[in-house]
PDB file of C-alpha atoms in Angstrom:
ATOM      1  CA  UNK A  21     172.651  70.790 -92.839  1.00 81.00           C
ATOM      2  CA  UNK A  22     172.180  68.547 -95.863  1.00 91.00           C
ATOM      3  CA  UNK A  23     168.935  66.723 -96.279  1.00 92.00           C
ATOM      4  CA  UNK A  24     171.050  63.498 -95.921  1.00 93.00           C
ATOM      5  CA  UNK A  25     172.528  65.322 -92.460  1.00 94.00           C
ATOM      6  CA  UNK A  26     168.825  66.061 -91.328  1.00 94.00           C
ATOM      7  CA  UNK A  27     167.111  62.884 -91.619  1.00 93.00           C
ATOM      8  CA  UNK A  28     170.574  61.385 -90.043  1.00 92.00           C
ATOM      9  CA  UNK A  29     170.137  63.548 -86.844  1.00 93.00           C
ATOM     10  CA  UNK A  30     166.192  63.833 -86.882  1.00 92.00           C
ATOM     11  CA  UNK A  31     165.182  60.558 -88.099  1.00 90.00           C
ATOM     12  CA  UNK A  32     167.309  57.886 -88.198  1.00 89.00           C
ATOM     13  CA  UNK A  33     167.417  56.964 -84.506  1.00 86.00           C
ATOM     14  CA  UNK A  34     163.772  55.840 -85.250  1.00 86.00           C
ATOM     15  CA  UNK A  35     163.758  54.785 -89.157  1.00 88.00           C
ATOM     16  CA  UNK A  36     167.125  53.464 -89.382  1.00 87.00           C
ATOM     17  CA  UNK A  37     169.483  54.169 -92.140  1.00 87.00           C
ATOM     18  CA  UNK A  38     167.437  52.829 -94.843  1.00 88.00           C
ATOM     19  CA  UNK A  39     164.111  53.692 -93.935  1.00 87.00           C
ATOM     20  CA  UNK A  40     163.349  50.635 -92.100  1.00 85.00           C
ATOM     21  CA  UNK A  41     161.227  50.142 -89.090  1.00 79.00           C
ATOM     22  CA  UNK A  42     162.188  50.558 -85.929  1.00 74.00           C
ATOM     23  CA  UNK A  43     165.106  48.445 -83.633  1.00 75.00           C
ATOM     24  CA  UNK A  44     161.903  47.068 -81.677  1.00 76.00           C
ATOM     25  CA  UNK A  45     159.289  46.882 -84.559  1.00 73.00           C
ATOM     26  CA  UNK A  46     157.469  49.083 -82.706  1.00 73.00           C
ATOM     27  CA  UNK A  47     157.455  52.288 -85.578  1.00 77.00           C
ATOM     28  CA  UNK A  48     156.409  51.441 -89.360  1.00 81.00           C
ATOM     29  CA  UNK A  49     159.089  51.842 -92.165  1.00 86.00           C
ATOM     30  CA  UNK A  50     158.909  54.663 -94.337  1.00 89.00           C
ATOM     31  CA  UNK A  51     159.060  52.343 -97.341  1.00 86.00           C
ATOM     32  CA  UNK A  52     155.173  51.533 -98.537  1.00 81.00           C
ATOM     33  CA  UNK A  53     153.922  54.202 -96.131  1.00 85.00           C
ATOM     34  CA  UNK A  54     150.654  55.411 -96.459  1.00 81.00           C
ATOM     35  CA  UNK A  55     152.292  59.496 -95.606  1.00 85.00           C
ATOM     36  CA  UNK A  56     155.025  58.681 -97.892  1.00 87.00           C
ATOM     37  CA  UNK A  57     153.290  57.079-100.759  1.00 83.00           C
ATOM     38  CA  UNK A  58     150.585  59.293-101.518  1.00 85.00           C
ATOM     39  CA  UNK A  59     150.189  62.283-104.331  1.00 86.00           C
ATOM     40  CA  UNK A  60     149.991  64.992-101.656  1.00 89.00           C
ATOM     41  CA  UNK A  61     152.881  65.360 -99.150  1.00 93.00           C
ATOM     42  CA  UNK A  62     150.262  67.450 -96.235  1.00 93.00           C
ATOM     43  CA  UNK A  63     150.528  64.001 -94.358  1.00 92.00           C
ATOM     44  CA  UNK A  64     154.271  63.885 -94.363  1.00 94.00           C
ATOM     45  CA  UNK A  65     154.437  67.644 -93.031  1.00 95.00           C
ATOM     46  CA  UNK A  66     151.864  67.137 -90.670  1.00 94.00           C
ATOM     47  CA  UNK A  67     153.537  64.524 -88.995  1.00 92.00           C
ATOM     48  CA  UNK A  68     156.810  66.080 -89.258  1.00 94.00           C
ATOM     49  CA  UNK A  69     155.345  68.851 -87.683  1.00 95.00           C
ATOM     50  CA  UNK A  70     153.265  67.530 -84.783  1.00 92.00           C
ATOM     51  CA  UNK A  71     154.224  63.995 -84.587  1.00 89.00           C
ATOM     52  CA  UNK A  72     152.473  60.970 -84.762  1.00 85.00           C
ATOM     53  CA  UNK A  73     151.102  59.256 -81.458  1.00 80.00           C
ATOM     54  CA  UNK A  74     148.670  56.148 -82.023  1.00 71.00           C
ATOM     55  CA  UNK A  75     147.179  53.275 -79.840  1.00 68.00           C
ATOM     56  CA  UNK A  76     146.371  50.135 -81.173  1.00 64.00           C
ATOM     57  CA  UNK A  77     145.947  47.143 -78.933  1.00 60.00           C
ATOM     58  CA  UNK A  78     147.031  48.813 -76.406  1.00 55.00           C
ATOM     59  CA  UNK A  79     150.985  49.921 -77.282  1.00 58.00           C
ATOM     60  CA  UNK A  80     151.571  53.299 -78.552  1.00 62.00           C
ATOM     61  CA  UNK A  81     153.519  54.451 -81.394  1.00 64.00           C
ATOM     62  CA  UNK A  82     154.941  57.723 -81.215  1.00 79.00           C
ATOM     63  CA  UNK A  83     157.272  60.085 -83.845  1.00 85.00           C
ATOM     64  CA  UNK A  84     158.324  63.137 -81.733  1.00 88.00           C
ATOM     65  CA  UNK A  85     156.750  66.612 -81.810  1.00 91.00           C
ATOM     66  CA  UNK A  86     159.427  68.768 -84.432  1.00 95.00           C
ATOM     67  CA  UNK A  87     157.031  71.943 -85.140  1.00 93.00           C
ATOM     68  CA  UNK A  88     159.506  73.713 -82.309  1.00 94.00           C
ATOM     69  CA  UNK A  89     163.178  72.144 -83.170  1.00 93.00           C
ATOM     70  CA  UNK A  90     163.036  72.327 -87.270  1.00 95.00           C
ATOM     71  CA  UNK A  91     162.422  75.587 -89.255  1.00 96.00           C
ATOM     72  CA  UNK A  92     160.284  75.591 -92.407  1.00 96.00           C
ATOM     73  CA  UNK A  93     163.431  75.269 -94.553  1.00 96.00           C
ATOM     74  CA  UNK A  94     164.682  72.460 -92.895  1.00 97.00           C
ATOM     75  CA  UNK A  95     161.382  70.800 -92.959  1.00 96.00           C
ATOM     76  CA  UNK A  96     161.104  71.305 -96.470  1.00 97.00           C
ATOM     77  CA  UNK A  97     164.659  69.622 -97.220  1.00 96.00           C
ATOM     78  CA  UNK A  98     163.869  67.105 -94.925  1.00 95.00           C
ATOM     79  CA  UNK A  99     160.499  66.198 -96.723  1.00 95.00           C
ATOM     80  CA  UNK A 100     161.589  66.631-100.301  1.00 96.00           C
ATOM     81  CA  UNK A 101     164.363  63.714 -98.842  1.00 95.00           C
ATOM     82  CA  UNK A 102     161.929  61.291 -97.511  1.00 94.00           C
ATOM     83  CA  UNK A 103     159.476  61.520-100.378  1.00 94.00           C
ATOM     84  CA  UNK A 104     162.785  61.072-103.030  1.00 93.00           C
ATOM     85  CA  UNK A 105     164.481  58.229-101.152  1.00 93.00           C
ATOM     86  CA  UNK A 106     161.821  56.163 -99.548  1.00 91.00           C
ATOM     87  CA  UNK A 107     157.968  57.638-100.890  1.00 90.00           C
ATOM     88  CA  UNK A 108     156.729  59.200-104.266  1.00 90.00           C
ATOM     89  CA  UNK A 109     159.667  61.538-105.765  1.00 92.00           C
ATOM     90  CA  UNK A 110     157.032  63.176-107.704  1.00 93.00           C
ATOM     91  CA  UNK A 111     155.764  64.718-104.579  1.00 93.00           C
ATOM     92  CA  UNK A 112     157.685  67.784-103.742  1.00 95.00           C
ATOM     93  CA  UNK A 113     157.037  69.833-100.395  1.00 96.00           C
ATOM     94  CA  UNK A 114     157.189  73.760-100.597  1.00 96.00           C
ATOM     95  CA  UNK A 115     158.118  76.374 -98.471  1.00 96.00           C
ATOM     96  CA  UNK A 116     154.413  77.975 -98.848  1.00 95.00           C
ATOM     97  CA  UNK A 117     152.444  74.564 -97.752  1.00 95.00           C
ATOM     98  CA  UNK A 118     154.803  74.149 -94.604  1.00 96.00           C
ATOM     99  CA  UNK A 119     153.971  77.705 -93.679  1.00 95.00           C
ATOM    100  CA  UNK A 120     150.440  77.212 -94.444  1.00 95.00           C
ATOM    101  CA  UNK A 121     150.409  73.659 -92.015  1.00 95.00           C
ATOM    102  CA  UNK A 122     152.254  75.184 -89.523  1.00 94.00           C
ATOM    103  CA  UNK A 123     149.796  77.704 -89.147  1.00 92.00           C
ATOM    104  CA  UNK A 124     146.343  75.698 -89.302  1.00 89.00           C
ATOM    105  CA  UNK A 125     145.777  75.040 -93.222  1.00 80.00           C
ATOM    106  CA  UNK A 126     144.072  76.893 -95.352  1.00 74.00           C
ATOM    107  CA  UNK A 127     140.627  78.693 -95.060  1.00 71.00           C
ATOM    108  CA  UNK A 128     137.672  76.658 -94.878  1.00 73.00           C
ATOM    109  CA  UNK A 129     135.247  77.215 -97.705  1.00 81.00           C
ATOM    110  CA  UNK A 130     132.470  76.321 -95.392  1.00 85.00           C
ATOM    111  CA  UNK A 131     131.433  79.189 -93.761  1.00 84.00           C
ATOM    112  CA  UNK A 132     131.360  80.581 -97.095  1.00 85.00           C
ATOM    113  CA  UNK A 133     129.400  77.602 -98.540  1.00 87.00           C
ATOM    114  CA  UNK A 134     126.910  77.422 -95.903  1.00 90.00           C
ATOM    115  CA  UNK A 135     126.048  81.304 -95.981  1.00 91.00           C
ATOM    116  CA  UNK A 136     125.534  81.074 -99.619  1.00 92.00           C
ATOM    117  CA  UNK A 137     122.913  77.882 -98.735  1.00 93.00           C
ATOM    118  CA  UNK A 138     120.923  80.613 -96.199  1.00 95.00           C
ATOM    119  CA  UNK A 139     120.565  83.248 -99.139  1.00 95.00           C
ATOM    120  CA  UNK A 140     119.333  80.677-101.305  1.00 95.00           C
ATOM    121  CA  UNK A 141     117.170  79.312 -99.057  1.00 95.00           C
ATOM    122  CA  UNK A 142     115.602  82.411 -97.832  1.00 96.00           C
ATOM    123  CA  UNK A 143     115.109  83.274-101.336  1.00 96.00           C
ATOM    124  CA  UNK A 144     113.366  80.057-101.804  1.00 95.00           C
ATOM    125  CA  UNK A 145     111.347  80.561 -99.186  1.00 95.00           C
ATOM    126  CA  UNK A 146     110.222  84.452 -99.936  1.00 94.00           C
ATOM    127  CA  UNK A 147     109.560  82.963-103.739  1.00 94.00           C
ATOM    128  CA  UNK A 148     107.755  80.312-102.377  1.00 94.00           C
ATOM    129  CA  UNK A 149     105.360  83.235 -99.932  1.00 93.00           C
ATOM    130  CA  UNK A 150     105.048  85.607-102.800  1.00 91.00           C
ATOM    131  CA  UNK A 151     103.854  82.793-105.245  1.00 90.00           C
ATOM    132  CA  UNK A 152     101.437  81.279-102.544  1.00 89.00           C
ATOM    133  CA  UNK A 153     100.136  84.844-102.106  1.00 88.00           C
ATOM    134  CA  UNK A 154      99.642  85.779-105.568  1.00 85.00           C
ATOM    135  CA  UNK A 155      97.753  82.361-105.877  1.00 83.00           C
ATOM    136  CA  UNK A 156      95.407  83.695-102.861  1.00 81.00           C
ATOM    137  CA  UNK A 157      94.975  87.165-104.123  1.00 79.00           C
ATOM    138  CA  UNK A 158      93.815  85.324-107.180  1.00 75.00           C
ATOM    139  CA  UNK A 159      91.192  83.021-105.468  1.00 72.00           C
ATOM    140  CA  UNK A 160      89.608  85.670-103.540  1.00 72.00           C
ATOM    141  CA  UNK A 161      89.551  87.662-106.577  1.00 70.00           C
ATOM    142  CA  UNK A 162      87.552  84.726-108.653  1.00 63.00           C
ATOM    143  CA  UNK A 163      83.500  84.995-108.973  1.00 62.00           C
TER     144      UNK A 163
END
């Protein structure tokens, strides 16, 4: 399918034609989006991929689930569409980054991070023992 074909039978039920909100109001357009609109298209995909379901004052708003029904390609083209006709066209969405959503993100640099903050610490802290026992050895040492 074309990515004019795949937003027609994904997306437009919901969006309209254009890009417009829904029939009922109920669904935002994709126009002045913040998941269209931004410099990083993770939001788009995200949503794409797991859907969006929201309460606010009580009615929900939901975008279906299409991590199942749409392959990576066809998420791609169908990204790479919204952002061109109705977000930032700057914005492209890979095949790599859909793979890499699909399947949790990327690493965490935390665990990393915080074992690197227990080295230093403990280093600190055996610094900090061998210079307050050098100081010791020193004043039982003095006359």
């Amino acid at each position: 399918m074309s990515d004019a074909q795949l937003y027609d039978a994904q997306c437009a039920s919901c969006h309209q034609a254009r890009g417009e909100d829904s029939f009922d109001g109920s669904l935002p357009p994709l126009f002045h989006n913040s998941v269209t609109g931004r410099s990083n298209s993770n939001n788009l995909v995200m949503a794409i991929l797991d859907g969006v379901d929201r309460q606010d004052g009580g009615s929900g708003h939901l975008m279906p689930v299409f991590r199942q029904t749409l392959s990576d390609e066809q998420i791609v083209t169908l990204g790479n569409y919204v952002q061109t006709m109705y977000g930032n066209p700057d914005v492209k969405v890979t095949a790599e980054q859909v793979t890499t959503l699909r399947n949790g993100g990327a690493p965490s640099n935390l665990i990393g991070l915080a074992r690197a903050g227990i080295i230093v610490g403990v280093l600190v802290l055996l610094a900090l023992l061998l210079w307050w026992r050098g100081r010791r050895r020193k004043d039982v040492q003095a006359p």
